[in-house]
Amino acid sequence: MRTVVLTMKASVIEMFLVLLVTGVHSNKETSKKIKRPKFTVPQINCDVKAGKIINPEFIVKCPAGCQDPKFHVYGTDVYASYSSVCGAAVHSGVLDNSGGKILVRKVAGLSGYKGSYSNGVQSLSLPRWRESFIVLESKPKKGVTYPSALTYSSSKSPAAQAGETTKAYQRPPIPATTAQPVTLMQLLAVTVAVATPTILPRPSPSAASTTSIRRPEPVGHRSQEMDLWSTTTYTSSQNRPGADPGEMDSWKPGSVLLDEGRVPKEELSTQSLEPVSLGDPNCKIDLSFLIDGSTSIGKRRFRIQKQLLAGVAQALDIGPAGPLMGVVQYGDNPATHFNLKTHMNSRDLKTAIEKITQRGGLSNVGRAISFVTKNFFSKANGNRSSAPNVVVVMVDGWPTDKVEEASRLARESGINIFFITVEGAAENEKQYVVEPNFANKAVCRTNGFYSFHVQSWFGLHKTLQPLVKRVCDTDRLACSKTCLNSADIGFVIDGSSSVGTGNFRTVLQFVTNLTKEFEISDTDTRVGAVQYTYEQRLEFGFDQYSSKPDILNAIKRVGYWSGGTSTGAAINFALEQLFKKSKPNKRKLMILITDGRSYDDVRIPAMAAHLKGVITYAIGVAWAAQEELEVIATHPARDHSFFVDEFDNLYQYVPRIIQNICTEFNSQPRN
């Protein structure tokens, strides 16, 4: 009997070893055959709304032509999910009208969405919506899995029209050749059982359960129970509570539960999304911190500097609808640690700040400011045209290069420069300071609003709240106003008989070329036009058009009038009909073009314009009287009056006029 038992045990062990070896070999073969599927980017049409796509975060490819106004967009920077996905991508500047790949992230709904004109797309306002989304460049996050096929909330999948392969999610089948590892105890427990083949039932519609699978989601998001929106259903005796142990898995790929009217069309659940802050809308700025990484600062003070940055990041409430922040470290040369769109919330930003290490080197602040001016505030780095640009410069002691010229160019580019200087030069060290009074030469204004001086690094934390308050006070960020975005420009155009139809079109082209140089919107530069002969006609006012394409089209539509030349009356008319409606915070610029001597007096109207703060440029052509041009023009006349012998030479004066406008703007006192 003992011999029989030993023989059975030996046989069992032999069988176990054979199965074990077979299983290992089979697993190796299977692992060789199974390859990770290549990620393919789904393509959608221009009319696909974000609310129709259930996935909380996804990458898609948009076609060309989504700038068309028939594809409605609601909001600015953060868009209501009722918007066209691709239309919003063009409006945000992530794509142009030629299309391309984008990353879309769902966020919570807002109580209101403000429309705006941007990148050729006019977005609309909306009181509230239950779900929002933001559009980013299609750079996948590490560790995040994006779907190759989108999940839609309707049976009429818009992607199908775009040629997308909209495969329903399928549970990966278990290869038949794969043998699972078997333990010796499991094997001994079944040695007395008679092996019988197991027959799987064929999949049938009746085999599908009402229990829906969870759709795959990007890592970092909580899974979402989508009872009505599942794309595949299956039954599992292993997973379903209370299932019959003898019941085998039955699974049918491609079974789709469609929207049967139980849920409103645009109603989507956002409760499963991680809470994402959209940022403080009362502090919508694009902020760059220039931190001192020079060798002289030391590790301890560098760590204190990072603590201030982390505190600012927390206090600002970073988000796409509020402030965005990037960091540049300087030493011998500047380097960007992360730009405006790298981190879209305070938590991620603080984590990134903690990882910054000191570079060492000199303290070349001027070089760093030039770097930021040229490279940092670009659309590719997340710069938003609707947000003021702010730079906060941290300096330990004093710079090792000059900052005045670099700062001037930054201010003229619309950048608001703040300086925080810590532990300035002692009396015996001042001989080493390259540029005395460097902070006042650099900041946006010298009235103390843009400067902080801290006696000791241990007192740096006291600047946190005042700094946050000041950078968020967008009404006082004076350097956001540039010569190209802060004027009301009124063109006063001579339409007299001596001009002629052909030359009049040349004048309109000159007006167009000048207008193209400015940033046009209802909050930036605005343009109006008056045509005159003996009489005057308002072609369009400052508040009639709020985008550059609309203004340029309006200029093209101006019709030639023909008649006499009453320039004095035209100036009075422009003051009353145009500049009386100018905004108080706008520079008032009148650009008058005439080809002859006026039939009426121009001195009193010109003086009235000067007294009302209207800066007047007078451009004369052919038979215009130069002494009249000098009377009309603002003092000094050499900078504000121009004479051209022929209409065809008008275009040559566009760069000079723009340069004079900007030079005059930038020469204003900074106190």
XYZ file of C-alpha atoms in Angstrom:
671
model
C 0.000 0.000 0.000
C 2.853 2.365 0.938
C 4.460 1.594 -2.430
C 1.255 2.537 -4.273
C 0.953 5.815 -2.353
C 4.585 6.735 -3.001
C 4.129 5.884 -6.673
C 1.033 8.144 -6.865
C 2.878 10.990 -5.121
C 5.809 10.647 -7.501
C 3.415 10.718 -10.447
C 1.679 13.786 -9.075
C 4.988 15.606 -8.580
C 6.063 14.669 -12.084
C 2.766 15.944 -13.500
C 3.149 19.192 -11.546
C 6.667 19.755 -12.872
C 5.534 19.091 -16.451
C 2.610 21.513 -16.088
C 4.831 24.107 -14.431
C 7.413 23.962 -17.216
C 4.663 24.002 -19.851
C 3.044 27.021 -18.202
C 6.292 28.995 -18.008
C 7.080 28.212 -21.629
C 3.562 29.130 -22.714
C 3.666 32.392 -20.765
C 6.958 33.311 -22.411
C 5.566 32.576 -25.853
C 2.432 34.579 -25.115
C 4.391 37.546 -23.784
C 6.405 37.567 -26.983
C 3.259 37.595 -29.094
C 1.343 40.228 -27.110
C 2.595 43.691 -27.992
C 1.460 46.952 -26.492
C -1.016 48.490 -28.932
C 0.220 51.654 -30.613
C -1.667 54.772 -29.536
C -3.625 56.300 -32.399
C -5.051 59.794 -32.072
C -8.813 59.923 -32.731
C -9.972 62.462 -35.316
C -13.106 64.570 -34.890
C -15.022 67.078 -36.967
C -15.193 70.816 -36.313
C -18.799 70.580 -35.083
C -18.127 68.050 -32.297
C -18.978 69.525 -28.888
C -16.990 68.627 -25.802
C -20.173 67.634 -23.982
C -20.778 64.817 -26.469
C -17.489 63.170 -25.473
C -17.597 61.367 -22.131
C -13.841 60.916 -21.615
C -12.599 63.350 -18.929
C -9.232 63.856 -20.651
C -8.279 62.967 -24.199
C -6.128 63.816 -27.201
C -7.805 64.394 -30.575
C -6.917 65.623 -34.035
C -8.894 68.529 -35.485
C -9.302 69.111 -39.220
C -8.621 72.380 -41.032
C -11.298 75.070 -41.281
C -12.595 75.127 -37.687
C -12.302 78.932 -37.555
C -15.686 79.116 -39.285
C -18.228 81.069 -37.154
C -20.856 78.345 -37.602
C -18.904 76.260 -35.067
C -19.992 78.007 -31.884
C -17.620 78.589 -28.975
C -18.672 79.788 -25.503
C -16.181 81.365 -23.108
C -12.546 82.469 -23.016
C -9.641 80.236 -21.874
C -12.177 78.032 -20.040
C -15.000 76.939 -22.360
C -18.488 75.586 -21.753
C -18.790 71.964 -22.882
C -21.526 73.107 -25.286
C -18.676 74.556 -27.405
C -17.037 73.093 -30.482
C -13.843 71.409 -29.281
C -11.810 72.405 -32.334
C -13.327 75.898 -32.496
C -12.237 76.462 -28.900
C -8.745 75.205 -29.770
C -8.442 77.858 -32.503
C -9.878 80.584 -30.229
C -7.410 79.702 -27.465
C -4.455 79.859 -29.864
C -3.385 76.246 -29.355
C -4.287 75.561 -33.016
C -4.570 77.715 -36.095
C -7.102 77.220 -38.874
C -4.981 74.448 -40.434
C -5.929 72.020 -37.624
C -3.770 69.610 -35.630
C -3.588 67.643 -32.381
C -4.784 68.981 -29.016
C -5.221 67.769 -25.456
C -8.638 68.413 -23.896
C -9.252 68.302 -20.150
C -12.724 68.460 -18.587
C -13.154 70.710 -15.533
C -16.079 71.866 -13.418
C -18.801 74.131 -14.782
C -18.776 77.906 -14.259
C -21.457 80.352 -13.224
C -20.710 82.431 -16.315
C -18.634 82.422 -19.511
C -17.401 85.630 -21.156
C -17.149 85.813 -24.930
C -14.222 87.447 -26.730
C -12.605 87.780 -30.142
C -9.318 85.890 -30.471
C -7.340 84.318 -33.332
C -10.114 84.904 -35.843
C -12.846 83.322 -33.698
C -15.590 85.254 -31.892
C -16.610 83.293 -28.815
C -19.979 83.919 -27.171
C -21.040 84.555 -23.596
C -23.097 82.061 -21.615
C -24.736 82.556 -18.168
C -23.783 79.150 -16.743
C -23.099 75.574 -17.779
C -22.697 72.326 -15.907
C -19.316 71.352 -17.360
C -16.264 73.113 -18.787
C -13.069 72.181 -20.566
C -9.662 73.655 -21.304
C -7.493 73.104 -24.372
C -3.760 72.418 -24.161
C -1.034 71.382 -26.557
C -1.029 67.639 -27.223
C 1.848 66.722 -24.916
C 0.808 63.580 -23.000
C 1.634 63.408 -19.302
C 3.898 60.616 -18.180
C 1.953 57.701 -16.782
C -1.364 58.858 -18.267
C -3.149 56.581 -20.731
C -5.225 58.397 -23.322
C -8.005 56.642 -25.246
C -7.417 55.663 -28.881
C -11.188 55.649 -29.376
C -13.498 58.192 -27.783
C -16.655 57.349 -25.862
C -19.673 59.342 -27.041
C -22.935 60.063 -25.292
C -25.027 59.385 -28.405
C -25.435 56.564 -30.913
C -24.838 59.012 -33.708
C -21.124 59.259 -33.143
C -19.796 62.459 -34.701
C -16.399 60.844 -35.031
C -17.754 58.318 -37.472
C -18.349 61.147 -39.903
C -14.695 62.110 -39.627
C -13.526 58.614 -40.467
C -12.511 57.765 -36.890
C -12.412 54.145 -35.862
C -14.835 54.206 -32.954
C -14.232 50.757 -31.546
C -16.171 49.937 -28.447
C -14.080 49.079 -25.437
C -13.479 45.339 -25.209
C -12.201 43.300 -22.306
C -8.891 41.798 -23.442
C -9.455 38.071 -24.214
C -7.312 35.578 -22.334
C -5.131 33.686 -24.817
C -6.110 30.013 -24.877
C -2.473 28.912 -24.801
C -1.711 30.672 -21.527
C -1.386 28.276 -18.588
C -1.750 29.734 -15.124
C 0.811 28.705 -12.460
C -0.475 25.760 -10.393
C 0.592 25.056 -6.818
C 1.377 21.571 -5.576
C -1.455 21.657 -3.014
C -3.970 22.637 -5.702
C -2.765 19.778 -7.834
C -2.979 17.200 -5.020
C -6.511 18.358 -4.242
C -7.740 17.438 -7.695
C -5.810 14.263 -8.424
C -8.841 12.141 -7.665
C -11.090 14.153 -9.986
C -11.735 12.981 -13.508
C -10.679 15.648 -16.051
C -13.505 16.692 -18.332
C -13.380 19.281 -21.120
C -15.069 22.619 -20.443
C -17.238 23.969 -23.238
C -17.785 27.747 -23.335
C -21.223 28.820 -24.573
C -21.301 30.905 -27.744
C -21.879 34.599 -27.075
C -25.471 35.619 -27.599
C -27.520 38.776 -26.999
C -29.267 37.126 -24.086
C -25.953 36.452 -22.404
C -25.254 40.141 -21.860
C -25.844 41.401 -18.394
C -27.068 44.820 -17.457
C -23.868 45.334 -15.500
C -21.697 47.648 -17.561
C -17.930 47.743 -17.464
C -15.985 50.782 -16.442
C -14.473 52.604 -19.340
C -10.691 53.111 -19.304
C -9.690 56.509 -17.953
C -6.444 58.472 -17.687
C -4.361 57.697 -14.643
C -5.022 60.151 -11.853
C -8.789 60.377 -12.356
C -11.295 58.485 -10.310
C -13.174 55.872 -12.283
C -16.638 56.796 -13.408
C -19.735 54.600 -13.182
C -21.493 55.073 -16.512
C -24.615 52.884 -16.307
C -26.242 54.472 -19.305
C -23.167 55.313 -21.336
C -21.263 52.005 -21.455
C -20.037 50.819 -24.814
C -19.693 47.112 -23.966
C -21.449 44.782 -21.531
C -20.421 41.429 -20.197
C -21.255 38.936 -17.467
C -18.675 37.603 -15.070
C -19.244 35.022 -12.374
C -15.949 36.098 -10.871
C -16.843 39.759 -10.480
C -20.603 39.914 -9.994
C -21.787 39.541 -6.381
C -24.125 36.606 -5.881
C -23.353 35.011 -9.248
C -23.859 31.298 -9.737
C -20.426 29.621 -9.367
C -21.264 27.280 -12.188
C -22.124 30.122 -14.552
C -19.415 30.732 -17.150
C -18.320 34.155 -18.387
C -20.134 35.275 -21.459
C -18.967 38.354 -23.232
C -20.090 40.090 -26.360
C -17.918 42.770 -27.926
C -19.596 45.701 -29.564
C -22.852 45.693 -27.605
C -23.703 49.325 -27.060
C -26.167 50.904 -24.671
C -27.463 54.026 -26.349
C -29.033 57.180 -25.019
C -32.717 56.298 -24.837
C -33.919 59.604 -23.518
C -33.389 58.765 -19.847
C -30.745 61.480 -19.527
C -30.898 64.916 -21.210
C -28.691 65.159 -24.272
C -26.106 67.533 -22.842
C -26.314 66.262 -19.231
C -22.959 64.808 -18.250
C -21.758 63.673 -14.851
C -18.764 65.636 -13.621
C -18.809 64.357 -10.059
C -16.196 61.741 -10.858
C -13.637 64.306 -11.980
C -10.923 65.328 -9.557
C -11.669 68.827 -8.235
C -9.678 71.230 -10.366
C -9.339 74.904 -9.459
C -9.889 77.209 -12.395
C -7.936 79.948 -10.623
C -8.908 83.329 -9.240
C -10.581 85.300 -12.076
C -9.961 88.551 -10.169
C -6.210 88.044 -10.627
C -5.854 86.988 -14.246
C -2.171 87.661 -14.941
C 0.688 85.883 -16.724
C 3.529 85.928 -14.192
C 7.216 85.099 -14.557
C 9.415 84.849 -11.476
C 13.090 85.596 -12.153
C 14.932 83.953 -9.266
C 18.543 84.535 -8.258
C 20.598 81.357 -8.657
C 24.019 83.011 -8.383
C 26.751 81.393 -6.316
C 26.829 84.274 -3.821
C 23.276 83.654 -2.609
C 24.153 80.338 -0.953
C 21.983 77.262 -0.433
C 20.150 78.519 2.663
C 19.024 81.813 1.118
C 18.164 80.036 -2.129
C 15.843 77.786 -0.090
C 14.208 80.851 1.540
C 13.678 82.283 -1.944
C 11.887 79.085 -3.012
C 9.687 79.266 0.086
C 8.498 82.699 -1.031
C 7.712 81.336 -4.507
C 5.727 78.462 -3.042
C 3.809 80.890 -0.835
C 3.000 83.091 -3.828
C 1.864 80.049 -5.831
C -0.500 79.073 -3.002
C -1.829 82.584 -2.395
C -2.488 83.290 -6.084
C -4.775 80.264 -6.670
C -3.252 79.251 -10.007
C -5.630 78.149 -12.769
C -6.565 78.633 -16.445
C -9.209 81.263 -15.630
C -6.928 83.091 -13.203
C -3.191 83.631 -12.741
C -0.591 81.443 -14.431
C 3.024 81.352 -13.289
C 6.391 80.247 -14.658
C 9.900 80.373 -13.218
C 13.227 81.415 -14.790
C 16.491 81.081 -12.849
C 19.448 83.272 -13.704
C 23.159 83.111 -12.942
C 25.662 83.472 -15.769
C 22.811 82.722 -18.175
C 19.038 82.406 -17.666
C 17.113 79.149 -18.032
C 13.369 78.451 -17.898
C 12.375 75.837 -15.312
C 8.739 75.834 -16.464
C 6.543 78.131 -18.519
C 3.024 79.454 -17.995
C 1.176 76.351 -19.138
C 3.395 73.696 -17.532
C 1.473 73.686 -14.227
C -2.201 74.664 -14.164
C -2.864 74.569 -10.412
C -1.143 75.712 -7.208
C -0.470 72.210 -5.908
C 1.499 71.051 -8.962
C 3.316 74.373 -9.122
C 4.450 74.158 -5.492
C 5.719 70.616 -6.065
C 7.725 71.781 -9.092
C 9.188 74.729 -7.165
C 10.433 72.388 -4.450
C 12.449 70.449 -7.051
C 14.334 73.514 -8.370
C 18.090 73.336 -7.717
C 20.557 76.213 -7.655
C 22.570 76.817 -10.853
C 25.343 79.078 -9.549
C 27.370 81.674 -11.441
C 27.185 85.470 -11.589
C 24.093 87.617 -11.126
C 23.351 88.731 -14.709
C 19.914 90.263 -14.193
C 19.925 92.386 -17.355
C 20.595 89.338 -19.511
C 17.769 87.488 -17.756
C 15.265 90.314 -18.349
C 16.201 90.377 -22.059
C 15.690 86.605 -22.205
C 12.218 86.851 -20.676
C 11.214 89.708 -23.000
C 12.233 87.793 -26.117
C 11.300 84.240 -25.177
C 9.009 83.783 -22.194
C 5.788 85.625 -23.022
C 4.900 83.808 -26.239
C 1.751 81.994 -27.250
C 3.719 78.742 -27.396
C 4.619 79.194 -23.710
C 1.020 79.799 -22.678
C 0.888 83.599 -22.865
C -2.690 84.899 -23.058
C -3.425 88.129 -24.896
C -6.174 88.901 -22.384
C -3.852 88.801 -19.333
C -1.230 91.395 -18.268
C 2.403 90.270 -18.372
C 4.210 90.557 -15.016
C 7.839 89.839 -14.105
C 9.022 89.690 -10.487
C 12.834 89.893 -10.242
C 14.572 88.606 -7.105
C 18.052 90.050 -6.477
C 20.494 89.155 -3.731
C 22.660 92.260 -3.253
C 23.142 93.768 -6.715
C 23.350 92.646 -10.380
C 26.671 91.957 -12.076
C 25.470 93.545 -15.345
C 23.349 96.557 -16.345
C 19.565 96.355 -16.321
C 18.363 99.762 -17.574
C 18.272 99.142 -21.345
C 16.925 95.590 -21.031
C 14.192 96.822 -18.691
C 13.217 99.670 -21.018
C 12.664 97.211 -23.868
C 10.640 94.985 -21.537
C 8.412 97.881 -20.457
C 7.893 98.929 -24.078
C 6.776 95.364 -24.774
C 4.057 95.748 -22.142
C 5.793 93.856 -19.314
C 5.202 95.074 -15.750
C 8.513 94.702 -13.901
C 8.640 94.340 -10.103
C 11.930 94.169 -8.162
C 12.589 92.528 -4.800
C 16.086 93.405 -3.602
C 17.518 91.763 -0.486
C 20.502 92.898 1.598
C 21.871 95.736 -0.544
C 25.496 96.814 -0.768
C 27.229 98.109 2.354
C 29.212 101.355 2.136
C 32.486 99.549 1.477
C 30.783 97.430 -1.236
C 29.129 100.205 -3.281
C 32.256 100.627 -5.393
C 31.516 97.179 -6.854
C 27.934 97.983 -7.881
C 27.833 98.055 -11.698
C 24.739 100.279 -11.955
C 23.724 102.435 -8.968
C 19.984 102.812 -8.338
C 19.384 99.854 -10.673
C 15.923 98.980 -9.323
C 14.424 102.390 -10.116
C 15.901 102.195 -13.619
C 14.224 98.843 -14.165
C 10.748 98.875 -12.631
C 7.575 99.812 -14.475
C 7.059 102.988 -12.401
C 9.295 104.685 -9.830
C 6.485 105.486 -7.376
C 7.372 102.645 -4.985
C 4.505 100.396 -6.092
C 6.817 98.119 -8.095
C 9.768 97.938 -5.651
C 10.442 96.004 -2.446
C 13.655 96.272 -0.472
C 14.208 93.733 2.289
C 16.994 94.269 4.831
C 17.423 90.564 5.610
C 16.506 87.266 3.940
C 14.821 86.269 7.169
C 12.297 89.067 6.609
C 11.508 88.053 3.016
C 8.249 86.328 4.001
C 6.788 89.728 4.957
C 6.647 90.724 1.285
C 4.321 87.838 0.371
C 0.928 89.450 0.968
C 1.843 92.954 -0.338
C 3.382 91.392 -3.467
C 0.333 89.236 -4.227
C -1.967 92.200 -3.693
C 0.028 94.410 -6.057
C 0.510 91.956 -8.930
C -3.235 91.228 -8.833
C -4.174 94.926 -8.959
C -4.487 94.855 -12.745
C -5.857 98.415 -12.893
C -2.501 99.688 -11.637
C -0.313 97.557 -13.904
C 0.558 100.571 -16.006
C 3.137 98.875 -18.229
C 0.473 96.602 -19.690
C -0.446 99.635 -21.744
C 1.802 100.050 -24.762
C 1.876 102.466 -27.676
C 0.014 99.864 -29.752
C -2.798 98.806 -27.412
C -3.954 101.879 -25.515
C -5.208 104.526 -27.969
C -8.374 105.782 -29.617
C -7.292 106.653 -33.163
C -9.492 108.876 -35.290
C -8.679 109.150 -39.005
C -9.880 112.397 -40.615
C -9.798 111.808 -44.393
C -10.004 114.428 -47.134
C -12.579 113.309 -49.737
C -12.496 116.467 -51.861
C -12.732 116.525 -55.669
C -9.000 117.144 -56.109
C -8.167 113.766 -54.576
C -9.898 111.634 -57.217
C -11.197 108.084 -56.963
C -7.887 106.312 -57.578
C -5.925 108.403 -55.098
C -8.707 108.053 -52.530
C -8.266 104.259 -52.635
C -4.526 104.831 -52.095
C -5.317 106.938 -49.013
C -7.544 104.159 -47.670
C -4.705 101.671 -48.181
C -2.447 104.008 -46.169
C -5.058 104.082 -43.392
C -5.234 100.271 -43.540
C -1.454 99.903 -43.274
C -1.357 102.134 -40.199
C -4.266 100.298 -38.560
C -2.620 96.907 -39.040
C 0.199 97.945 -36.698
C -2.088 98.294 -33.665
C -3.673 95.749 -31.319
C -7.394 96.208 -31.907
C -10.176 95.288 -29.476
C -12.790 96.980 -27.305
C -10.250 97.074 -24.452
C -7.127 97.784 -26.555
C -6.755 100.311 -29.373
C -9.998 101.417 -31.038
C -10.359 103.068 -34.460
C -12.880 105.507 -35.947
C -13.000 107.467 -39.212
C -14.442 110.727 -40.558
C -14.522 111.789 -44.232
C -14.918 115.435 -45.142
C -15.377 117.827 -48.056
C -17.428 120.999 -47.395
C -19.429 118.685 -45.186
C -18.466 115.920 -42.798
C -19.521 112.298 -42.476
C -18.876 109.814 -39.672
C -17.836 106.602 -41.433
C -17.654 104.603 -38.180
C -17.126 105.373 -34.497
C -14.778 103.958 -31.856
C -17.389 101.609 -30.432
C -18.699 100.249 -33.742
C -16.065 97.553 -34.434
C -13.973 95.651 -31.898
C -11.708 93.442 -34.020
C -8.972 94.154 -36.541
C -10.624 92.219 -39.436
C -13.883 94.144 -38.933
C -12.041 97.489 -38.853
C -10.076 96.684 -42.014
C -13.251 95.641 -43.825
C -14.965 98.852 -42.718
C -12.091 100.922 -44.140
C -12.401 99.111 -47.487
C -16.111 99.949 -47.633
C -15.621 103.720 -47.271
C -16.947 105.376 -50.427
C -15.382 108.407 -52.109
C -17.476 111.534 -51.532
C -16.034 114.431 -53.649
C -16.509 118.131 -52.932
C -14.623 121.066 -51.366
C -12.036 121.156 -48.551
C -13.135 122.479 -45.129
C -10.441 121.042 -42.860
C -11.199 123.288 -39.855
C -14.830 122.183 -39.760
C -13.709 118.557 -40.113
C -11.478 118.845 -37.012
C -14.384 120.269 -34.971
C -16.661 117.485 -36.243
C -14.125 114.805 -35.265
C -13.780 116.286 -31.762
C -17.545 116.210 -31.286
C -18.472 112.947 -33.023
C -15.393 110.827 -32.339
C -13.201 112.009 -29.476
C -16.025 113.158 -27.224
C -16.844 109.436 -26.929
C -13.245 108.392 -26.249
C -12.522 106.463 -23.032
C -10.800 108.432 -20.239
C -7.872 106.003 -20.001
C -7.120 106.087 -23.745
C -4.573 108.214 -25.575
C -6.412 110.261 -28.194
C -4.705 110.285 -31.600
C -6.041 112.176 -34.622
C -4.434 111.368 -37.980
C -5.542 113.862 -40.628
C -4.784 113.334 -44.352
C -5.396 116.150 -46.845
C -4.226 117.101 -50.354
C -4.940 120.857 -50.398
C -5.329 124.147 -48.568
C -8.411 124.459 -46.415
C -11.251 126.785 -47.396
C -11.802 127.656 -43.736
C -9.592 128.550 -40.779
C -7.793 125.655 -39.064
C -6.085 127.500 -36.181
C -8.933 127.636 -33.663
C -10.113 124.017 -34.262
C -6.496 122.801 -34.031
C -5.991 124.640 -30.733
C -9.228 123.145 -29.396
C -7.925 119.686 -30.231
C -4.640 120.354 -28.429
C -6.417 121.679 -25.327
C -8.587 118.553 -25.193
C -5.513 116.351 -25.142
C -5.862 115.075 -28.698
C -2.447 114.353 -30.234
C -2.740 115.345 -33.889
C -0.680 114.070 -36.801
C -1.120 116.021 -40.060
C -0.163 114.344 -43.369
C -0.252 116.508 -46.473
C -0.078 115.325 -50.082
C 0.637 117.210 -53.345
C -1.005 120.651 -52.996
C -1.358 120.683 -49.210
C -0.065 123.835 -47.476
C 2.853 122.952 -45.204
C 2.275 125.916 -42.868
C -1.275 124.672 -42.304
C 0.016 121.176 -41.525
C 2.329 122.614 -38.864
C -0.544 124.572 -37.280
C -2.753 121.483 -37.167
C -0.018 119.159 -35.829
C 0.808 118.766 -32.151
C 4.063 120.392 -30.981
C 6.820 119.730 -31.963
C 5.559 119.906 -35.547
C 8.614 118.115 -36.949
C 7.465 114.918 -35.203
C 3.766 115.270 -36.027
C 3.523 116.749 -39.535
C 4.597 115.084 -42.783
C 4.498 116.163 -46.435
C 4.390 113.698 -49.340
C 4.734 114.835 -52.945
C 2.658 111.972 -54.402
C -0.121 109.746 -53.091
C 1.813 106.644 -54.143
C 4.564 107.537 -51.643
C 2.275 107.607 -48.607
C 3.143 104.025 -47.637
C 6.770 105.022 -46.999
C 5.748 107.084 -43.972
C 3.927 104.307 -42.101
C 7.012 103.059 -40.152
C 8.057 106.602 -39.235
C 4.607 107.587 -37.970
C 4.353 104.402 -35.864
C 7.850 104.990 -34.485
C 6.983 108.577 -33.515
C 3.742 107.460 -31.829
C 5.638 104.871 -29.774
C 8.587 107.124 -28.970
C 6.231 109.757 -27.628
C 4.329 107.181 -25.577
C 7.484 105.661 -24.093
C 8.968 109.036 -23.169
C 6.225 109.670 -20.607
C 7.469 110.078 -16.999
C 7.597 106.803 -15.013
C 6.659 108.330 -11.663
